[in-house]
mmCIF file with all atom_site columns, C-alpha atoms in Angstrom:
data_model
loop_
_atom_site.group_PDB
_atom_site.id
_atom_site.type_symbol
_atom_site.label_atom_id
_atom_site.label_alt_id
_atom_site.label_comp_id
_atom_site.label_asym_id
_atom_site.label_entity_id
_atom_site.label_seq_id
_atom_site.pdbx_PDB_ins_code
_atom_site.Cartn_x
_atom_site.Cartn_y
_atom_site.Cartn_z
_atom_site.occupancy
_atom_site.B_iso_or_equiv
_atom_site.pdbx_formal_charge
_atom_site.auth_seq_id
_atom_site.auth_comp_id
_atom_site.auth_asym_id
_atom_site.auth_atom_id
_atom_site.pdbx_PDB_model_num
ATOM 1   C CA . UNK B 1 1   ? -11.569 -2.058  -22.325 1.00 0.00 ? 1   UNK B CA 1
ATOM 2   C CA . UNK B 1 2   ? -13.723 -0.989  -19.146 1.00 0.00 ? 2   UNK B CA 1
ATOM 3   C CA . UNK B 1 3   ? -12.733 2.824   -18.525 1.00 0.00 ? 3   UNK B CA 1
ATOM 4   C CA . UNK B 1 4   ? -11.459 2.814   -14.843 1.00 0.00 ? 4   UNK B CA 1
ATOM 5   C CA . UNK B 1 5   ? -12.684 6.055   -12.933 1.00 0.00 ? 5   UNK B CA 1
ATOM 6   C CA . UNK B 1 6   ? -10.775 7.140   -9.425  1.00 0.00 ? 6   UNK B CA 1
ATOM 7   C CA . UNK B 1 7   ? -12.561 9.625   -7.113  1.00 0.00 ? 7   UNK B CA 1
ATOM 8   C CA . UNK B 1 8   ? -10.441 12.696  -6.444  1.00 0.00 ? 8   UNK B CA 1
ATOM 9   C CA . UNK B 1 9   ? -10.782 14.653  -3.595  1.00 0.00 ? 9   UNK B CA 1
ATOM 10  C CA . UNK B 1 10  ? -8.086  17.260  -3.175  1.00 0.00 ? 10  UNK B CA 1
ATOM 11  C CA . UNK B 1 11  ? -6.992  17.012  0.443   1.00 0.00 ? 11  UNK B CA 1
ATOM 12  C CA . UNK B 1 12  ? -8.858  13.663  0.732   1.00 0.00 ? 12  UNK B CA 1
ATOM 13  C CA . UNK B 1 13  ? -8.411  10.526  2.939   1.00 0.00 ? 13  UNK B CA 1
ATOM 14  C CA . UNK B 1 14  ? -7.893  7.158   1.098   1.00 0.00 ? 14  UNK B CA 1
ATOM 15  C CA . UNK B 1 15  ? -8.109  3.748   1.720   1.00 0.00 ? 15  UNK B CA 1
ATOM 16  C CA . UNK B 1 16  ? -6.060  1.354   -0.871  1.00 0.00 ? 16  UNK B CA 1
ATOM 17  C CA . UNK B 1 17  ? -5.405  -2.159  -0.935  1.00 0.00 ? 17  UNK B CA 1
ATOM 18  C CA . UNK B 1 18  ? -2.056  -2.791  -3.126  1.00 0.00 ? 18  UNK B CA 1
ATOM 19  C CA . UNK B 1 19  ? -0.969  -6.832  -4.092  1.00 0.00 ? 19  UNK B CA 1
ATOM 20  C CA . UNK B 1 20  ? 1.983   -8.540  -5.451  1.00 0.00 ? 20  UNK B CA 1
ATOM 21  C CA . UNK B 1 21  ? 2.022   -10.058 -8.806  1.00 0.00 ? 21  UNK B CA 1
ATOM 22  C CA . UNK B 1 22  ? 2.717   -13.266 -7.675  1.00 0.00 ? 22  UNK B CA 1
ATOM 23  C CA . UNK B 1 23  ? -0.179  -13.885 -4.629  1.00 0.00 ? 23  UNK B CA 1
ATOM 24  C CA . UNK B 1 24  ? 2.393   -16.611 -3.085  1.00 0.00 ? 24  UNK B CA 1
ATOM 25  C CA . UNK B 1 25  ? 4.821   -14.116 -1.965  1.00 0.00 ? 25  UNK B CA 1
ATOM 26  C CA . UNK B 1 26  ? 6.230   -12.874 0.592   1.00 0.00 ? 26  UNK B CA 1
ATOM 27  C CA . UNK B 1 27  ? 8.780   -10.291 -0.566  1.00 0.00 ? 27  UNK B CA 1
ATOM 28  C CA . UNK B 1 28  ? 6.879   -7.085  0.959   1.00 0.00 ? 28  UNK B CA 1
ATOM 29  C CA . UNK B 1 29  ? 7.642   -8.935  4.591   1.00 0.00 ? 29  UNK B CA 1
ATOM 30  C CA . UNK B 1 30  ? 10.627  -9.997  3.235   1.00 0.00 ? 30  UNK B CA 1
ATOM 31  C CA . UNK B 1 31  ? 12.500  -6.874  2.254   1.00 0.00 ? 31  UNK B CA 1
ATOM 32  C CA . UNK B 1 32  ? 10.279  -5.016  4.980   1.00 0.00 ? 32  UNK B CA 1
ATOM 33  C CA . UNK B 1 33  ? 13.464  -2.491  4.776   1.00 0.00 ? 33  UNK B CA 1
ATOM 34  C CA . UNK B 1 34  ? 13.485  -1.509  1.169   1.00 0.00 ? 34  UNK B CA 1
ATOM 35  C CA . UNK B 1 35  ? 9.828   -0.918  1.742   1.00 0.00 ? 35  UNK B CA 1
ATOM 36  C CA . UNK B 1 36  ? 10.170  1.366   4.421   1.00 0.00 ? 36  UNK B CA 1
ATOM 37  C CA . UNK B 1 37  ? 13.007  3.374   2.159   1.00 0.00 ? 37  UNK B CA 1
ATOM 38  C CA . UNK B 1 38  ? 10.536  3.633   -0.792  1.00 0.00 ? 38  UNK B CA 1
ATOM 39  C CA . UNK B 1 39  ? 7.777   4.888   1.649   1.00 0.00 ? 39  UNK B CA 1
ATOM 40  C CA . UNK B 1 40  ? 10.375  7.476   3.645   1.00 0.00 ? 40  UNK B CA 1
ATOM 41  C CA . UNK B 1 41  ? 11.554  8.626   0.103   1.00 0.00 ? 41  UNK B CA 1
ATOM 42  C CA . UNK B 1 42  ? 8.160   8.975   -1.743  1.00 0.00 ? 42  UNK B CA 1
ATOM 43  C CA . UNK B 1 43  ? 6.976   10.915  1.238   1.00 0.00 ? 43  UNK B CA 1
ATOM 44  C CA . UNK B 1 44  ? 9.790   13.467  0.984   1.00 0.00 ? 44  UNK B CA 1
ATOM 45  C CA . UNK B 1 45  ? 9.698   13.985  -2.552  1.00 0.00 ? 45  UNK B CA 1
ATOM 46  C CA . UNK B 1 46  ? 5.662   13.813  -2.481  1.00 0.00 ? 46  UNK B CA 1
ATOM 47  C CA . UNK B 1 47  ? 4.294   14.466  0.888   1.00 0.00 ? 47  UNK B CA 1
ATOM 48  C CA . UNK B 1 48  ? 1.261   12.395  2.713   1.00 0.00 ? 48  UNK B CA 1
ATOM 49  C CA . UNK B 1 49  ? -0.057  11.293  6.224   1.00 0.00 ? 49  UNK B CA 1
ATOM 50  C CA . UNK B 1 50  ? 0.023   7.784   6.477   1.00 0.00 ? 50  UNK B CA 1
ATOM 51  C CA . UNK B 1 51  ? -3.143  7.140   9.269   1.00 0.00 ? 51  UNK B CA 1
ATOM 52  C CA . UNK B 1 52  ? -2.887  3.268   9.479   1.00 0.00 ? 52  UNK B CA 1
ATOM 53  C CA . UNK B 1 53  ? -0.881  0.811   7.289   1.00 0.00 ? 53  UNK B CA 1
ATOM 54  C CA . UNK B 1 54  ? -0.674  -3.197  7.088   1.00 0.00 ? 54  UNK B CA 1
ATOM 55  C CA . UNK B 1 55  ? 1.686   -4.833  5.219   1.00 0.00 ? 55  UNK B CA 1
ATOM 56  C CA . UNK B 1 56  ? 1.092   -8.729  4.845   1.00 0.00 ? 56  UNK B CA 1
ATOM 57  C CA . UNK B 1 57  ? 3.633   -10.867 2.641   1.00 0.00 ? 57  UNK B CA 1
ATOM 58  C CA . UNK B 1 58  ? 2.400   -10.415 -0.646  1.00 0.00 ? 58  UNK B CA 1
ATOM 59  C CA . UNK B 1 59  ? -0.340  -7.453  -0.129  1.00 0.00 ? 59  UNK B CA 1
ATOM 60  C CA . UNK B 1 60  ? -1.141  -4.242  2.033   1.00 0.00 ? 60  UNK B CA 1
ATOM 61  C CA . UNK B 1 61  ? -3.344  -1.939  2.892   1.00 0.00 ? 61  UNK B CA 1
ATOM 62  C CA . UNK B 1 62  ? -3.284  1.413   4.007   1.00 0.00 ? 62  UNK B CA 1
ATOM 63  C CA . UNK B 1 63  ? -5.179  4.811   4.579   1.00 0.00 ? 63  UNK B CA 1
ATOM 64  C CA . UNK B 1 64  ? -3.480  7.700   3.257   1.00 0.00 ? 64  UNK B CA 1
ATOM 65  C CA . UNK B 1 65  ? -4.161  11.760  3.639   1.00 0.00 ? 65  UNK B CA 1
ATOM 66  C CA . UNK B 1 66  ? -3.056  14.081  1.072   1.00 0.00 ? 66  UNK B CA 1
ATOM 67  C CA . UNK B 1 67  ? -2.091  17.931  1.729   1.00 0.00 ? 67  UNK B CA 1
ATOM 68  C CA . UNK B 1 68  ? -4.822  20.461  1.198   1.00 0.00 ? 68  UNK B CA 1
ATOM 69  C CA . UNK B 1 69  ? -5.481  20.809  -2.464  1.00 0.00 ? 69  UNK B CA 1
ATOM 70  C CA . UNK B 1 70  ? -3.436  17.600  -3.875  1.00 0.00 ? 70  UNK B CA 1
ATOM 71  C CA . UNK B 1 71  ? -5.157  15.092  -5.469  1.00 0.00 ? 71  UNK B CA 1
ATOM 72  C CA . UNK B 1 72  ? -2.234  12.947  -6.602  1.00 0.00 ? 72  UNK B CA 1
ATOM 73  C CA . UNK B 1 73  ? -2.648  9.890   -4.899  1.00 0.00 ? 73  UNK B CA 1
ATOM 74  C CA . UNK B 1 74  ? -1.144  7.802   -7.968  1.00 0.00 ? 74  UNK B CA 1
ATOM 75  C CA . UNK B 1 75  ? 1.995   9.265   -8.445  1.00 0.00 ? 75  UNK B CA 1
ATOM 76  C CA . UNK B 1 76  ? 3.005   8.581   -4.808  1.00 0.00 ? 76  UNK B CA 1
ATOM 77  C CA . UNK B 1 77  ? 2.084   5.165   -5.202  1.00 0.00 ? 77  UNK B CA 1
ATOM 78  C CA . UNK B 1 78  ? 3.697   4.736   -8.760  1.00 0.00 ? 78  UNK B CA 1
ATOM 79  C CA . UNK B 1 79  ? 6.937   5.959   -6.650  1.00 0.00 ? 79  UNK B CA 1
ATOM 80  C CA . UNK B 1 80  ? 6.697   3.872   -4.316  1.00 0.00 ? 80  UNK B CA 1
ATOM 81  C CA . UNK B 1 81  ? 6.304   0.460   -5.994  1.00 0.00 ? 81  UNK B CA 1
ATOM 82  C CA . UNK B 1 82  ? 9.108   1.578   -8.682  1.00 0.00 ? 82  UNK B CA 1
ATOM 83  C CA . UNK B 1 83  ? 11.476  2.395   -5.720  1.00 0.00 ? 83  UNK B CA 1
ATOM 84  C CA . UNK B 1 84  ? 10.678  -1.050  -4.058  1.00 0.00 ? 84  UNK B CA 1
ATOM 85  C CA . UNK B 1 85  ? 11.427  -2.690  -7.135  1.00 0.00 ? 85  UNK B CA 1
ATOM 86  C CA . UNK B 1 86  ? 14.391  -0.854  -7.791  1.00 0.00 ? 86  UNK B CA 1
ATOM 87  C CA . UNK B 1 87  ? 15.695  -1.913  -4.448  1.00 0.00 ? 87  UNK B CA 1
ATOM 88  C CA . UNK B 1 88  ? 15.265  -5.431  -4.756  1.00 0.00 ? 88  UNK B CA 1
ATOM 89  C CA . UNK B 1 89  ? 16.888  -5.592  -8.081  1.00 0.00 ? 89  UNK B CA 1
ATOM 90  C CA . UNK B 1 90  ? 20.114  -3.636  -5.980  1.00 0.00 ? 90  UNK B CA 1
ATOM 91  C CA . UNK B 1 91  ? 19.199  -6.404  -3.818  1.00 0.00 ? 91  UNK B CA 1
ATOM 92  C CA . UNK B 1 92  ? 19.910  -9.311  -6.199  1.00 0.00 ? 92  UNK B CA 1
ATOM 93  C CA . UNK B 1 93  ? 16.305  -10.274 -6.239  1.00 0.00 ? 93  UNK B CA 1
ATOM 94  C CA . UNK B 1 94  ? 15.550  -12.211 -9.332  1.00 0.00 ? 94  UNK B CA 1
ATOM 95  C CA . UNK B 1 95  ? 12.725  -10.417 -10.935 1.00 0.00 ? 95  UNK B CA 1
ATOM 96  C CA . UNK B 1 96  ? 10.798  -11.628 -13.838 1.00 0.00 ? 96  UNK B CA 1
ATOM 97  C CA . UNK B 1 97  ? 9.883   -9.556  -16.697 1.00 0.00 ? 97  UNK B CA 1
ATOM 98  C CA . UNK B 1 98  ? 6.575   -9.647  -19.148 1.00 0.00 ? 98  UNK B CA 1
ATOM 99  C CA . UNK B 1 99  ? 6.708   -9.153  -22.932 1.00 0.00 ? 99  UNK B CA 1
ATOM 100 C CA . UNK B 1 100 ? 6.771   -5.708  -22.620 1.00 0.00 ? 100 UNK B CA 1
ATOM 101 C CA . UNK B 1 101 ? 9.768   -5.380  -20.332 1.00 0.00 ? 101 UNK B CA 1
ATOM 102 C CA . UNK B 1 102 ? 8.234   -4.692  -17.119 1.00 0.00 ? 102 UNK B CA 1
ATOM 103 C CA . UNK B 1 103 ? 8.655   -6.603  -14.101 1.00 0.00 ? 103 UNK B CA 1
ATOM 104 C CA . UNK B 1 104 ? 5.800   -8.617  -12.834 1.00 0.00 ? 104 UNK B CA 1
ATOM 105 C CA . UNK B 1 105 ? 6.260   -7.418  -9.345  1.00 0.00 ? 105 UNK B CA 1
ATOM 106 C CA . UNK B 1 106 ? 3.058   -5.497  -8.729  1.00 0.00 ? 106 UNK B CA 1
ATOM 107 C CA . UNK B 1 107 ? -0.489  -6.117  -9.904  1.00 0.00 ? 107 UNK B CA 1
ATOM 108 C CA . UNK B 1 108 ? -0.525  -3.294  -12.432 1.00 0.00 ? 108 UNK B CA 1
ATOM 109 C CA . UNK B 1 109 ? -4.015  -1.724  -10.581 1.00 0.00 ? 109 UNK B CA 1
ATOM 110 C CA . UNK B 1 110 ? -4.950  -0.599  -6.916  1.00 0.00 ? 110 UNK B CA 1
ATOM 111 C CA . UNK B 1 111 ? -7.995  -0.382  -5.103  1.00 0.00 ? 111 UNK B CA 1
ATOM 112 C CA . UNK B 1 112 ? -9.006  3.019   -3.663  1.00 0.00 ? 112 UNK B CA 1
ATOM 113 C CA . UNK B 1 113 ? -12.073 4.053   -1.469  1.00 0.00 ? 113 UNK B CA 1
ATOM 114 C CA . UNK B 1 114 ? -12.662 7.468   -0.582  1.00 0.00 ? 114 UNK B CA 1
ATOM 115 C CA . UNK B 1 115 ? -13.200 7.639   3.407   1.00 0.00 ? 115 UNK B CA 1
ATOM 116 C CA . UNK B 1 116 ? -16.206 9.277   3.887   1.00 0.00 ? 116 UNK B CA 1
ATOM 117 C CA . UNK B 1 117 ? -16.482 10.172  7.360   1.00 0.00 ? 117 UNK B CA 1
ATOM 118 C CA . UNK B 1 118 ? -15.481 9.150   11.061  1.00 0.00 ? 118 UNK B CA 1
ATOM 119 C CA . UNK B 1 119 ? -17.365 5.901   10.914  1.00 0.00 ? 119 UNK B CA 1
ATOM 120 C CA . UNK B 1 120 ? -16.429 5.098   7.684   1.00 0.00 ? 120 UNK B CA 1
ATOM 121 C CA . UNK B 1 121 ? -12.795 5.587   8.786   1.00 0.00 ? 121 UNK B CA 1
ATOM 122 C CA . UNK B 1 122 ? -12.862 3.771   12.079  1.00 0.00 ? 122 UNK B CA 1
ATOM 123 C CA . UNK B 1 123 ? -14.199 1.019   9.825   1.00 0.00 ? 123 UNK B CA 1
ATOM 124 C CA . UNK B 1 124 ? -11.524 0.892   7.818   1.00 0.00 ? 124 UNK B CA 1
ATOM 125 C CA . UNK B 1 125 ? -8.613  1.640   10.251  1.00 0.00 ? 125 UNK B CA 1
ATOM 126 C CA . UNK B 1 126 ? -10.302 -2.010  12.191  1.00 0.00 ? 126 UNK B CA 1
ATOM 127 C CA . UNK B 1 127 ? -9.967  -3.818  9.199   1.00 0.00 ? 127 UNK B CA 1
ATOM 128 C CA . UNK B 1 128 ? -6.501  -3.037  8.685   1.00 0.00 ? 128 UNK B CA 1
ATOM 129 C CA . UNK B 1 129 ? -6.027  -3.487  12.302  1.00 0.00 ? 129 UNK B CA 1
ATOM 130 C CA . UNK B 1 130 ? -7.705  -7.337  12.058  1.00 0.00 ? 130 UNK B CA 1
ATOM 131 C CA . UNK B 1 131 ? -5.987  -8.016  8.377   1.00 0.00 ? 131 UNK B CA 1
ATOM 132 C CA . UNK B 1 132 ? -3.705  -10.471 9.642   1.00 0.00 ? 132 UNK B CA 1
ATOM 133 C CA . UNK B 1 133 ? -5.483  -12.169 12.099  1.00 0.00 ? 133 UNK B CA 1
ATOM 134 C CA . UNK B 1 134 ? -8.676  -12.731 8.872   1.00 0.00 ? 134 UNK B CA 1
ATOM 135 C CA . UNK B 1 135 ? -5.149  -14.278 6.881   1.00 0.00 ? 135 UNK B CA 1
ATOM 136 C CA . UNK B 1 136 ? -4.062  -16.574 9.917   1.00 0.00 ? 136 UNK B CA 1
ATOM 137 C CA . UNK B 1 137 ? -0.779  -14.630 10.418  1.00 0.00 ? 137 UNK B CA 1
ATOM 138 C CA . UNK B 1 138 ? -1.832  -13.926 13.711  1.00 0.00 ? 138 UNK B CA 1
ATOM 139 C CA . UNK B 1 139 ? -4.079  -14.382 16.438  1.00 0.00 ? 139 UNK B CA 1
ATOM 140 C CA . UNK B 1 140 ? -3.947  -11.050 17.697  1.00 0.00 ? 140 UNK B CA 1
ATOM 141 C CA . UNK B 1 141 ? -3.459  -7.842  16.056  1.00 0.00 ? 141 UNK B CA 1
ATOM 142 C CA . UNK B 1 142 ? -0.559  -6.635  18.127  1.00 0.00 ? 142 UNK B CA 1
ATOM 143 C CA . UNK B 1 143 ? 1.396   -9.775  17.304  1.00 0.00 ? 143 UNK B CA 1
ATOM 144 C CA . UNK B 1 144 ? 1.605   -8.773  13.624  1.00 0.00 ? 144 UNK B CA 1
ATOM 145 C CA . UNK B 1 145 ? 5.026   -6.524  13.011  1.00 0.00 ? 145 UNK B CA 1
ATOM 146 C CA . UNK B 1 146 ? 4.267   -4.916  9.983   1.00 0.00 ? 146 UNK B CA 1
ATOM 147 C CA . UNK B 1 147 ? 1.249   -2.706  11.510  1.00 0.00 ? 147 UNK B CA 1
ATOM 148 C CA . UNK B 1 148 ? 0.363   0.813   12.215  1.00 0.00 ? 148 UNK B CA 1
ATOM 149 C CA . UNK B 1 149 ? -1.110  -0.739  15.655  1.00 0.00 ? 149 UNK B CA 1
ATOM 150 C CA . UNK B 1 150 ? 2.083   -0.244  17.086  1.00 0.00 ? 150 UNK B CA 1
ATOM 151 C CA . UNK B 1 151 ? 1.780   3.731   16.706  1.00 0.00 ? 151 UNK B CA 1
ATOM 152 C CA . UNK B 1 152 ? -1.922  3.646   17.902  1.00 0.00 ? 152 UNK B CA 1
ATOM 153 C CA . UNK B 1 153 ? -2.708  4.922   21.523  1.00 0.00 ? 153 UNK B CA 1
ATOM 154 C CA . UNK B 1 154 ? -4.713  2.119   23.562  1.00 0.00 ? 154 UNK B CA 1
#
């Protein structure tokens, strides 16, 4: 098995693309509520700046800074897709589980990038600005809901 290796960079900023199990889905837009709680109740139990977000159906993206000294970008996200599940299963949502139990929600991985500095951030706020007009959700950014445009200054 091919040894996965994160970059850790206590205090860092992040970029992270996170995807449903099943790529047809559309329970993150869905359940857009029980989203929100996980995020509002990871971020109290494990603090972070959230500096742009996108959530499509059945992926997102977002850019994420840590407190000085923490490194723990994992655990936040392991919290947040357990409490997502968890509420959809208070939900009623039928979940299906593999052979070893788990639910096949969530792809098991994410995808991280270290930002690296202001261009390298404006970058990658615009792309999660444009995500959902490149998916044909939208044809402008501002007409997509489930963005961090909304909180942006013109």
């Amino acid at each position: 098995m091919v040894q996965y290796r994160r970059n850790y960079v206590a205090g860092g900023t992040y970029f992270f693309t996170l995807a449903l199990h099943n790529r047809q889905s559309s329970l993150l837009t869905d359940h857009i509520d029980e989203l929100r709680f996980a995020f509002k109740a990871t971020m109290e139990k494990m603090p972070f700046e959230i500096d742009a977000i996108v959530i499509l159906p059945e992926h997102m993206h977002a850019i994420f800074t840590l407190p000085e000294g923490d490194v723990n970008y994992s655990s936040r996200w392991r919290l947040i897709k357990s409490l997502f599940t968890r509420q959809l299963i208070k939900k009623g949502v039928a979940l299906t589980r593999n052979h070893r139990g788990e639910y096949n929600l969530w792809q098991k991985r994410f995808w991280e990038h270290t930002i690296r500095d202001k261009d390298d951030m404006n970058h990658h706020m615009e792309y999660i600005q444009n995500n959902p007009i490149k998916h044909g959700l939208v044809a402008n950014a501002i007409d997509w809901p489930y963005s961090s445009i909304h909180k942006r200054s013109p």
